Amino acid sequence: MTERIKEFLARTEDEGPRLVVDLDVVRANYANFARALPDTRVFYAVKANPAPEILDLLARLGSCFDCASVVEIEQALAAGAAPERISYGNTIKKERDIARAHALGVRLYAVDCEAEVEKIARAAPGARVFCRILSDGAGAQWPLSRKFGCHPDMAADVLERAHALGLVAHGLSFHVGSQQRDPRQWDAALKASAAIFRELAERGVELTMLNLGGGFPTRYLKDVAPVRVYGRAIFRALRRHFGNRIPETIIEPGRGMVGNAGIIEAEVVLISRKARDDAQRWVYLDIGKFNGLAETMDEMIRYPIRTEFDADELGPCVLAGPSCDSVDVLYEKEPYWLPVSLEIGAKVLIEGTGAYTTTYSSVGFNGFAPLKSFVI
Ligand SMILES: *Cc1c(COP(=O)(O)O)cnc(C)c1O
């Protein structure tokens, strides 16, 4: 909780729930990434929080942008980023959208198979492409599974095909899983990447770029290592596998750039018990899975929750959202401990909510409005 957010919440009234994002924290996070990986360009993953004020700030600071759709590309351009600073990083794109991105000047595209390479060769001739390889996501609290990327054995063929079709076989990418709490997880992906660089060099194709993805964590209930620890671990792994021929590198932080910059103010709607002697209370908030807290899916992300009764005795609660869908339960398998004195109508502050909240909020399930956002 920053002083600026505290002051903003005290000065303004709102029915809520509302997210407040402090741009000073985003600015500090950007500086920390730049310092931790000084030779690496930062491509902010727009999907984490595309608020125009955040994109404007990052564009001014010199950030590049990782976009997943034409709309995100337009948002980055509107913030003042030149098209050379934009990567179309989604491996799953309609050919029409590739053509639109090309018309907007975007020249850098992600692929993970030959069919996507062929689309890009047709719709964005001469563009640079990088091939995403699978990473098992071990150690990540929000793993990305097998949806994106190809097996490292396939990557050389995909990029050779790109080269043959007149595209620039630019490099490789991977993502070690979001909220990656183990800085050593980059090592295996870098080892596989170095082997692909060598394989392609033997085939006469020189790759020059390595995209190290996102995954940098934000602090929720458990401590995480600072970004400089990640920077050191990544740099050591680059040295180990690429020697003194380290390629151009980029990172795509999303959560790590904005997660800790935001706080949601929400309200307790109801506190009840399901049986007279039930040890657990049910606490229902005015925010749930459908209006901002989608990342509580499978109880994967556990947000710190502050109340004005935090000095009091705690008791176990099932925490749930306000909608009429029974999946709208935030924490039940592992109960959440909240003060026994917590009252209906009390405000609660949900920390670390700057990333993956507003955009995951539904258009109005049950008539609950999308999460409001204030960027200060
Ligand atoms: C979502 C995403 C990111 C950001 O991941 P974080 O874990 O939030 O840092 C980076 N790159 C790509 C391709 C993504 O899809």
CSV table of C-alpha atoms and ligand atoms in Angstrom, one decimal:
chain,number,residue,atom,x,y,z
A,1,MET,CA,0.0,0.0,0.0
A,2,THR,CA,1.6,3.2,-1.1
A,3,GLU,CA,1.0,6.6,0.5
A,4,ARG,CA,-0.4,7.9,-2.8
A,5,ILE,CA,-3.0,5.1,-2.9
A,6,LYS,CA,-3.8,5.5,0.8
A,7,GLU,CA,-4.4,9.2,0.2
A,8,PHE,CA,-6.5,8.6,-2.9
A,9,LEU,CA,-8.7,6.1,-1.1
A,10,ALA,CA,-9.2,8.5,1.8
A,11,ARG,CA,-9.9,11.5,-0.4
A,12,THR,CA,-12.5,9.8,-2.7
A,13,GLU,CA,-15.7,7.8,-2.2
A,14,ASP,CA,-16.7,5.0,-4.4
A,15,GLU,CA,-19.3,2.3,-4.3
A,16,GLY,CA,-16.6,-0.1,-5.4
A,17,PRO,CA,-15.1,-2.5,-6.0
A,18,ARG,CA,-12.3,-0.4,-7.5
A,19,LEU,CA,-8.7,-0.9,-8.5
A,20,VAL,CA,-6.2,1.9,-7.9
A,21,VAL,CA,-2.9,1.7,-9.6
A,22,ASP,CA,0.1,3.9,-8.6
A,23,LEU,CA,2.2,4.9,-11.6
A,24,ASP,CA,5.2,5.6,-9.3
A,25,VAL,CA,5.4,1.9,-8.6
A,26,VAL,CA,5.3,1.0,-12.3
A,27,ARG,CA,8.1,3.5,-12.9
A,28,ALA,CA,10.2,2.0,-10.2
A,29,ASN,CA,9.5,-1.5,-11.5
A,30,TYR,CA,10.6,-0.5,-15.0
A,31,ALA,CA,13.8,1.0,-13.6
A,32,ASN,CA,14.4,-2.3,-11.7
A,33,PHE,CA,14.1,-4.4,-14.8
A,34,ALA,CA,16.4,-2.1,-16.8
A,35,ARG,CA,19.0,-2.2,-14.0
A,36,ALA,CA,18.7,-6.0,-13.4
A,37,LEU,CA,19.1,-6.8,-17.1
A,38,PRO,CA,21.0,-3.8,-18.5
A,39,ASP,CA,21.6,-5.3,-22.0
A,40,THR,CA,18.0,-6.6,-22.4
A,41,ARG,CA,15.2,-4.7,-24.0
A,42,VAL,CA,11.9,-4.6,-22.1
A,43,PHE,CA,8.7,-5.5,-24.0
A,44,TYR,CA,5.8,-4.9,-21.5
A,45,ALA,CA,3.1,-7.7,-21.9
A,46,VAL,CA,0.2,-5.4,-22.5
A,47,LYS,CA,-2.4,-8.0,-21.5
A,48,ALA,CA,-1.4,-7.7,-17.8
A,49,ASN,CA,-2.9,-4.2,-17.6
A,50,PRO,CA,-3.5,-2.1,-20.8
A,51,ALA,CA,-4.7,1.1,-19.0
A,52,PRO,CA,-3.7,4.0,-21.3
A,53,GLU,CA,-1.9,5.8,-18.4
A,54,ILE,CA,0.3,2.7,-17.9
A,55,LEU,CA,1.1,2.3,-21.6
A,56,ASP,CA,1.8,6.1,-21.9
A,57,LEU,CA,4.2,6.0,-19.0
A,58,LEU,CA,6.0,2.9,-20.3
A,59,ALA,CA,6.2,4.3,-23.8
A,60,ARG,CA,7.8,7.5,-22.4
A,61,LEU,CA,10.3,5.5,-20.4
A,62,GLY,CA,11.4,3.7,-23.6
A,63,SER,CA,9.7,0.4,-23.1
A,64,CYS,CA,8.7,-1.8,-26.1
A,65,PHE,CA,5.4,-3.7,-26.1
A,66,ASP,CA,4.4,-7.4,-26.4
A,67,CYS,CA,0.9,-7.5,-27.9
A,68,ALA,CA,-1.4,-10.4,-28.4
A,69,SER,CA,-4.0,-8.8,-30.8
A,70,VAL,CA,-4.5,-6.0,-33.2
A,71,VAL,CA,-6.4,-4.1,-30.5
A,72,GLU,CA,-3.4,-4.3,-28.1
A,73,ILE,CA,-1.1,-3.2,-31.0
A,74,GLU,CA,-3.4,-0.1,-31.5
A,75,GLN,CA,-3.3,0.6,-27.8
A,76,ALA,CA,0.5,0.5,-27.8
A,77,LEU,CA,0.6,2.8,-30.9
A,78,ALA,CA,-1.9,5.2,-29.3
A,79,ALA,CA,0.5,5.4,-26.3
A,80,GLY,CA,3.2,6.7,-28.6
A,81,ALA,CA,5.2,3.5,-29.3
A,82,ALA,CA,6.6,3.3,-32.8
A,83,PRO,CA,5.7,0.1,-34.6
A,84,GLU,CA,9.4,-1.0,-34.4
A,85,ARG,CA,8.8,-1.2,-30.7
A,86,ILE,CA,5.9,-3.6,-31.0
A,87,SER,CA,6.0,-7.4,-31.1
A,88,TYR,CA,3.0,-9.4,-32.1
A,89,GLY,CA,3.8,-12.1,-29.6
A,90,ASN,CA,0.7,-14.4,-29.8
A,91,THR,CA,1.5,-17.6,-31.7
A,92,ILE,CA,-2.2,-17.9,-32.7
A,93,LYS,CA,-3.2,-15.2,-35.1
A,94,LYS,CA,-5.8,-14.9,-37.9
A,95,GLU,CA,-4.1,-14.2,-41.2
A,96,ARG,CA,-6.3,-11.1,-41.5
A,97,ASP,CA,-5.0,-9.8,-38.2
A,98,ILE,CA,-1.4,-10.4,-39.3
A,99,ALA,CA,-2.1,-8.3,-42.5
A,100,ARG,CA,-3.6,-5.6,-40.3
A,101,ALA,CA,-0.6,-5.6,-38.0
A,102,HIS,CA,1.7,-5.5,-41.1
A,103,ALA,CA,-0.3,-2.5,-42.4
A,104,LEU,CA,0.2,-0.8,-39.0
A,105,GLY,CA,4.0,-1.3,-39.4
A,106,VAL,CA,4.6,-4.2,-37.1
A,107,ARG,CA,7.5,-6.3,-38.3
A,108,LEU,CA,8.1,-8.8,-35.4
A,109,TYR,CA,6.0,-11.9,-35.0
A,110,ALA,CA,5.9,-15.1,-32.8
A,111,VAL,CA,5.3,-18.5,-34.4
A,112,ASP,CA,5.4,-22.1,-33.1
A,113,CYS,CA,4.6,-24.1,-36.2
A,114,GLU,CA,5.0,-24.0,-40.0
A,115,ALA,CA,1.3,-23.2,-40.7
A,116,GLU,CA,1.7,-19.9,-38.8
A,117,VAL,CA,5.0,-19.2,-40.7
A,118,GLU,CA,3.2,-19.6,-43.9
A,119,LYS,CA,0.4,-17.2,-42.8
A,120,ILE,CA,3.1,-14.6,-42.0
A,121,ALA,CA,5.0,-15.1,-45.2
A,122,ARG,CA,1.7,-14.3,-47.1
A,123,ALA,CA,0.4,-11.5,-44.9
A,124,ALA,CA,3.6,-9.8,-43.7
A,125,PRO,CA,6.3,-10.6,-46.3
A,126,GLY,CA,9.9,-10.1,-45.1
A,127,ALA,CA,8.9,-9.8,-41.4
A,128,ARG,CA,11.1,-11.1,-38.6
A,129,VAL,CA,9.8,-14.1,-36.8
A,130,PHE,CA,10.9,-15.9,-33.6
A,131,CYS,CA,9.9,-19.4,-32.7
A,132,ARG,CA,8.5,-20.1,-29.3
A,133,ILE,CA,9.6,-23.4,-27.7
A,134,LEU,CA,7.8,-25.3,-25.0
A,135,SER,CA,8.9,-24.9,-21.4
A,136,ASP,CA,7.4,-27.1,-18.7
A,137,GLY,CA,6.6,-24.3,-16.4
A,138,ALA,CA,7.8,-26.1,-13.3
A,139,GLY,CA,7.9,-23.9,-10.3
A,140,ALA,CA,5.4,-21.4,-11.7
A,141,GLN,CA,2.2,-20.7,-9.7
A,142,TRP,CA,0.3,-19.9,-13.0
A,143,PRO,CA,1.9,-22.4,-15.5
A,144,LEU,CA,1.2,-21.9,-19.1
A,145,SER,CA,1.0,-25.6,-19.9
A,146,ARG,CA,1.4,-26.8,-23.5
A,147,LYS,CA,-0.8,-24.4,-25.3
A,148,PHE,CA,2.1,-22.3,-26.7
A,149,GLY,CA,5.4,-23.3,-28.2
A,150,CYS,CA,6.7,-26.3,-30.1
A,151,HIS,CA,9.1,-29.0,-28.9
A,152,PRO,CA,12.7,-27.7,-29.2
A,153,ASP,CA,13.4,-30.5,-31.7
A,154,MET,CA,10.9,-28.9,-34.1
A,155,ALA,CA,12.1,-25.2,-33.8
A,156,ALA,CA,15.0,-25.4,-36.3
A,157,ASP,CA,12.6,-26.8,-39.0
A,158,VAL,CA,10.1,-24.1,-38.3
A,159,LEU,CA,12.7,-21.3,-38.6
A,160,GLU,CA,14.4,-22.8,-41.6
A,161,ARG,CA,11.0,-22.8,-43.3
A,162,ALA,CA,10.6,-19.1,-42.4
A,163,HIS,CA,14.0,-18.4,-43.9
A,164,ALA,CA,13.1,-20.3,-47.1
A,165,LEU,CA,9.9,-18.3,-47.4
A,166,GLY,CA,11.8,-15.0,-47.3
A,167,LEU,CA,11.1,-14.1,-43.7
A,168,VAL,CA,13.9,-13.2,-41.3
A,169,ALA,CA,14.5,-16.1,-38.9
A,170,HIS,CA,15.2,-13.8,-36.0
A,171,GLY,CA,15.3,-15.9,-32.9
A,172,LEU,CA,13.6,-17.9,-30.2
A,173,SER,CA,11.3,-17.3,-27.3
A,174,PHE,CA,10.0,-19.2,-24.3
A,175,HIS,CA,8.0,-18.4,-21.2
A,176,VAL,CA,8.9,-20.2,-18.0
A,177,GLY,CA,5.4,-19.8,-16.5
A,178,SER,CA,3.8,-16.9,-14.9
A,179,GLN,CA,4.6,-16.0,-11.2
A,180,GLN,CA,7.7,-18.1,-11.6
A,181,ARG,CA,9.2,-18.3,-8.1
A,182,ASP,CA,12.4,-20.1,-9.1
A,183,PRO,CA,15.0,-17.9,-10.9
A,184,ARG,CA,16.9,-21.1,-12.0
A,185,GLN,CA,14.0,-22.1,-14.3
A,186,TRP,CA,15.4,-20.1,-17.2
A,187,ASP,CA,18.5,-22.3,-17.3
A,188,ALA,CA,16.9,-25.4,-19.1
A,189,ALA,CA,15.2,-23.2,-21.7
A,190,LEU,CA,18.4,-21.4,-22.4
A,191,LYS,CA,20.3,-24.6,-22.8
A,192,ALA,CA,17.7,-25.9,-25.3
A,193,SER,CA,17.8,-22.5,-27.1
A,194,ALA,CA,21.6,-22.6,-27.5
A,195,ALA,CA,21.4,-26.0,-29.1
A,196,ILE,CA,18.8,-24.6,-31.6
A,197,PHE,CA,21.1,-21.6,-32.4
A,198,ARG,CA,23.9,-24.0,-33.1
A,199,GLU,CA,21.7,-26.3,-35.2
A,200,LEU,CA,20.5,-23.5,-37.4
A,201,ALA,CA,24.0,-22.0,-37.8
A,202,GLU,CA,25.0,-25.4,-39.2
A,203,ARG,CA,22.2,-25.1,-41.7
A,204,GLY,CA,23.3,-21.6,-42.7
A,205,VAL,CA,20.7,-19.6,-40.7
A,206,GLU,CA,22.0,-17.2,-38.1
A,207,LEU,CA,19.6,-16.4,-35.3
A,208,THR,CA,20.3,-13.1,-33.5
A,209,MET,CA,17.5,-12.7,-30.9
A,210,LEU,CA,16.5,-14.5,-27.7
A,211,ASN,CA,13.2,-13.6,-26.1
A,212,LEU,CA,13.3,-14.6,-22.4
A,213,GLY,CA,9.6,-14.1,-21.9
A,214,GLY,CA,7.8,-13.0,-18.7
A,215,GLY,CA,7.3,-15.0,-15.5
A,216,PHE,CA,8.8,-12.4,-13.1
A,217,PRO,CA,6.8,-12.7,-9.9
A,218,THR,CA,5.0,-10.1,-7.8
A,219,ARG,CA,4.7,-10.5,-4.0
A,220,TYR,CA,1.4,-12.0,-2.9
A,221,LEU,CA,1.3,-13.8,0.5
A,222,LYS,CA,4.7,-15.4,0.1
A,223,ASP,CA,8.0,-13.5,-0.4
A,224,VAL,CA,9.6,-13.5,-3.8
A,225,ALA,CA,13.2,-12.8,-4.8
A,226,PRO,CA,13.9,-9.3,-6.1
A,227,VAL,CA,14.3,-8.9,-9.9
A,228,ARG,CA,18.0,-8.4,-9.6
A,229,VAL,CA,18.3,-12.0,-8.4
A,230,TYR,CA,16.5,-13.1,-11.5
A,231,GLY,CA,18.8,-10.9,-13.6
A,232,ARG,CA,21.9,-12.5,-12.2
A,233,ALA,CA,20.6,-16.1,-12.6
A,234,ILE,CA,19.6,-15.4,-16.2
A,235,PHE,CA,22.9,-13.7,-17.0
A,236,ARG,CA,24.8,-16.6,-15.6
A,237,ALA,CA,22.7,-19.1,-17.6
A,238,LEU,CA,23.3,-17.0,-20.8
A,239,ARG,CA,27.0,-17.2,-20.2
A,240,ARG,CA,26.9,-20.9,-19.4
A,241,HIS,CA,25.1,-21.8,-22.6
A,242,PHE,CA,26.1,-19.0,-25.1
A,243,GLY,CA,29.7,-18.3,-23.8
A,244,ASN,CA,30.8,-14.9,-25.1
A,245,ARG,CA,28.4,-14.9,-28.0
A,246,ILE,CA,25.3,-13.9,-26.1
A,247,PRO,CA,22.6,-12.8,-28.6
A,248,GLU,CA,20.4,-9.8,-28.4
A,249,THR,CA,17.9,-10.5,-25.6
A,250,ILE,CA,14.4,-9.2,-24.7
A,251,ILE,CA,12.1,-9.8,-21.7
A,252,GLU,CA,8.3,-9.5,-21.6
A,253,PRO,CA,7.3,-8.8,-18.0
A,254,GLY,CA,3.6,-8.4,-17.3
A,255,ARG,CA,2.8,-9.3,-13.7
A,256,GLY,CA,6.2,-8.2,-12.5
A,257,MET,CA,5.7,-4.7,-14.1
A,258,VAL,CA,2.3,-3.9,-12.7
A,259,GLY,CA,1.2,-6.5,-10.1
A,260,ASN,CA,2.4,-4.7,-7.0
A,261,ALA,CA,1.3,-1.3,-8.3
A,262,GLY,CA,-2.4,-2.0,-7.8
A,263,ILE,CA,-4.8,-2.4,-4.8
A,264,ILE,CA,-8.5,-3.3,-5.0
A,265,GLU,CA,-10.8,-1.8,-2.5
A,266,ALA,CA,-13.8,-4.1,-2.0
A,267,GLU,CA,-16.6,-4.5,0.5
A,268,VAL,CA,-17.9,-7.4,2.7
A,269,VAL,CA,-21.4,-8.1,1.6
A,270,LEU,CA,-22.3,-10.9,3.9
A,271,ILE,CA,-20.8,-13.1,6.6
A,272,SER,CA,-22.6,-16.3,7.5
A,273,ARG,CA,-22.3,-19.9,8.7
A,274,LYS,CA,-23.7,-22.9,6.9
A,275,ALA,CA,-24.6,-24.7,10.2
A,276,ARG,CA,-25.1,-23.5,13.7
A,277,ASP,CA,-21.9,-25.0,15.0
A,278,ASP,CA,-19.9,-24.4,11.8
A,279,ALA,CA,-16.3,-23.5,12.7
A,280,GLN,CA,-15.8,-21.7,9.3
A,281,ARG,CA,-17.5,-18.5,8.4
A,282,TRP,CA,-18.4,-17.7,4.8
A,283,VAL,CA,-17.3,-14.3,3.8
A,284,TYR,CA,-18.9,-12.9,0.6
A,285,LEU,CA,-17.2,-9.9,-1.0
A,286,ASP,CA,-18.5,-7.6,-3.8
A,287,ILE,CA,-15.7,-8.8,-6.0
A,288,GLY,CA,-15.2,-12.4,-7.2
A,289,LYS,CA,-14.0,-14.5,-10.1
A,290,PHE,CA,-16.2,-12.7,-12.7
A,291,ASN,CA,-15.4,-9.0,-11.8
A,292,GLY,CA,-11.7,-9.0,-11.3
A,293,LEU,CA,-10.3,-12.0,-9.3
A,294,ALA,CA,-10.2,-14.6,-12.1
A,295,GLU,CA,-6.7,-15.6,-11.1
A,296,THR,CA,-8.1,-17.2,-8.0
A,297,MET,CA,-9.1,-20.0,-10.4
A,298,ASP,CA,-8.0,-23.3,-8.7
A,299,GLU,CA,-6.9,-21.1,-5.8
A,300,MET,CA,-3.7,-20.4,-7.8
A,301,ILE,CA,-3.1,-16.8,-6.8
A,302,ARG,CA,-3.6,-16.0,-3.1
A,303,TYR,CA,-3.9,-12.3,-2.6
A,304,PRO,CA,-3.0,-10.6,0.6
A,305,ILE,CA,-6.2,-9.1,2.1
A,306,ARG,CA,-6.0,-6.3,4.6
A,307,THR,CA,-8.9,-5.1,6.8
A,308,GLU,CA,-9.2,-2.5,9.6
A,309,PHE,CA,-9.5,-5.3,12.1
A,310,ASP,CA,-6.1,-7.0,11.4
A,311,ALA,CA,-4.8,-6.7,14.9
A,312,ASP,CA,-7.7,-8.9,16.2
A,313,GLU,CA,-7.9,-12.7,16.5
A,314,LEU,CA,-8.1,-14.5,13.2
A,315,GLY,CA,-10.5,-17.3,12.2
A,316,PRO,CA,-10.8,-19.5,9.1
A,317,CYS,CA,-13.2,-18.4,6.3
A,318,VAL,CA,-14.4,-19.5,3.0
A,319,LEU,CA,-14.1,-16.5,0.8
A,320,ALA,CA,-16.5,-16.0,-2.1
A,321,GLY,CA,-17.7,-13.5,-4.7
A,322,PRO,CA,-21.1,-11.9,-5.1
A,323,SER,CA,-22.4,-13.6,-8.3
A,324,CYS,CA,-24.9,-16.4,-8.5
A,325,ASP,CA,-22.5,-18.9,-9.9
A,326,SER,CA,-21.3,-21.6,-7.5
A,327,VAL,CA,-17.8,-21.5,-9.0
A,328,ASP,CA,-17.5,-18.0,-7.8
A,329,VAL,CA,-15.7,-19.1,-4.6
A,330,LEU,CA,-12.2,-17.6,-4.2
A,331,TYR,CA,-10.6,-19.7,-1.4
A,332,GLU,CA,-12.2,-22.9,0.1
A,333,LYS,CA,-9.8,-25.8,-0.3
A,334,GLU,CA,-7.3,-23.8,1.7
A,335,PRO,CA,-9.5,-21.5,4.0
A,336,TYR,CA,-8.5,-17.9,4.3
A,337,TRP,CA,-7.8,-16.5,7.8
A,338,LEU,CA,-9.6,-13.2,8.5
A,339,PRO,CA,-10.3,-11.3,11.7
A,340,VAL,CA,-13.2,-12.7,13.8
A,341,SER,CA,-14.4,-9.1,14.3
A,342,LEU,CA,-14.8,-8.5,10.5
A,343,GLU,CA,-18.2,-7.0,9.9
A,344,ILE,CA,-20.7,-6.8,7.1
A,345,GLY,CA,-20.1,-3.5,5.2
A,346,ALA,CA,-16.4,-3.3,6.1
A,347,LYS,CA,-14.0,-2.3,3.4
A,348,VAL,CA,-11.2,-4.7,2.6
A,349,LEU,CA,-8.0,-4.0,0.6
A,350,ILE,CA,-6.8,-6.7,-1.8
A,351,GLU,CA,-3.1,-6.2,-2.5
A,352,GLY,CA,-1.0,-7.1,-5.6
A,353,THR,CA,-3.9,-6.7,-7.9
A,354,GLY,CA,-2.4,-4.4,-10.6
A,355,ALA,CA,-2.0,-7.3,-13.1
A,356,TYR,CA,-4.6,-9.6,-14.6
A,357,THR,CA,-7.7,-8.1,-12.9
A,358,THR,CA,-9.5,-5.4,-14.9
A,359,THR,CA,-9.2,-7.2,-18.3
A,360,TYR,CA,-10.3,-10.6,-16.8
A,361,SER,CA,-13.4,-8.9,-15.5
A,362,SER,CA,-16.6,-10.0,-17.4
A,363,VAL,CA,-18.8,-7.4,-19.2
A,364,GLY,CA,-21.5,-7.7,-16.6
A,365,PHE,CA,-22.3,-11.2,-15.4
A,366,ASN,CA,-25.3,-11.0,-13.1
A,367,GLY,CA,-25.4,-7.3,-13.7
A,368,PHE,CA,-22.2,-6.7,-11.7
A,369,ALA,CA,-20.2,-4.0,-13.5
A,370,PRO,CA,-16.7,-4.6,-14.8
A,371,LEU,CA,-14.0,-3.7,-12.3
A,372,LYS,CA,-13.5,0.1,-12.1
A,373,SER,CA,-9.9,1.3,-12.5
A,374,PHE,CA,-8.2,4.5,-11.3
A,375,VAL,CA,-4.6,5.1,-12.4
A,376,ILE,CA,-2.9,7.8,-10.3
B,1,LIG,C1,1.3,-13.2,-20.7
B,1,LIG,C2,2.6,-13.2,-21.4
B,1,LIG,C3,3.7,-12.6,-20.9
B,1,LIG,C4,3.7,-12.0,-19.5
B,1,LIG,O1,3.8,-12.9,-18.5
B,1,LIG,P1,4.0,-12.6,-17.0
B,1,LIG,O2,4.1,-13.9,-16.3
B,1,LIG,O3,2.8,-11.8,-16.6
B,1,LIG,O4,5.2,-11.8,-16.9
B,1,LIG,C5,4.9,-12.5,-21.6
B,1,LIG,N1,5.0,-13.0,-22.8
B,1,LIG,C6,3.9,-13.6,-23.4
B,1,LIG,C7,4.1,-14.2,-24.8
B,1,LIG,C8,2.7,-13.7,-22.7
B,1,LIG,O5,1.7,-14.3,-23.3
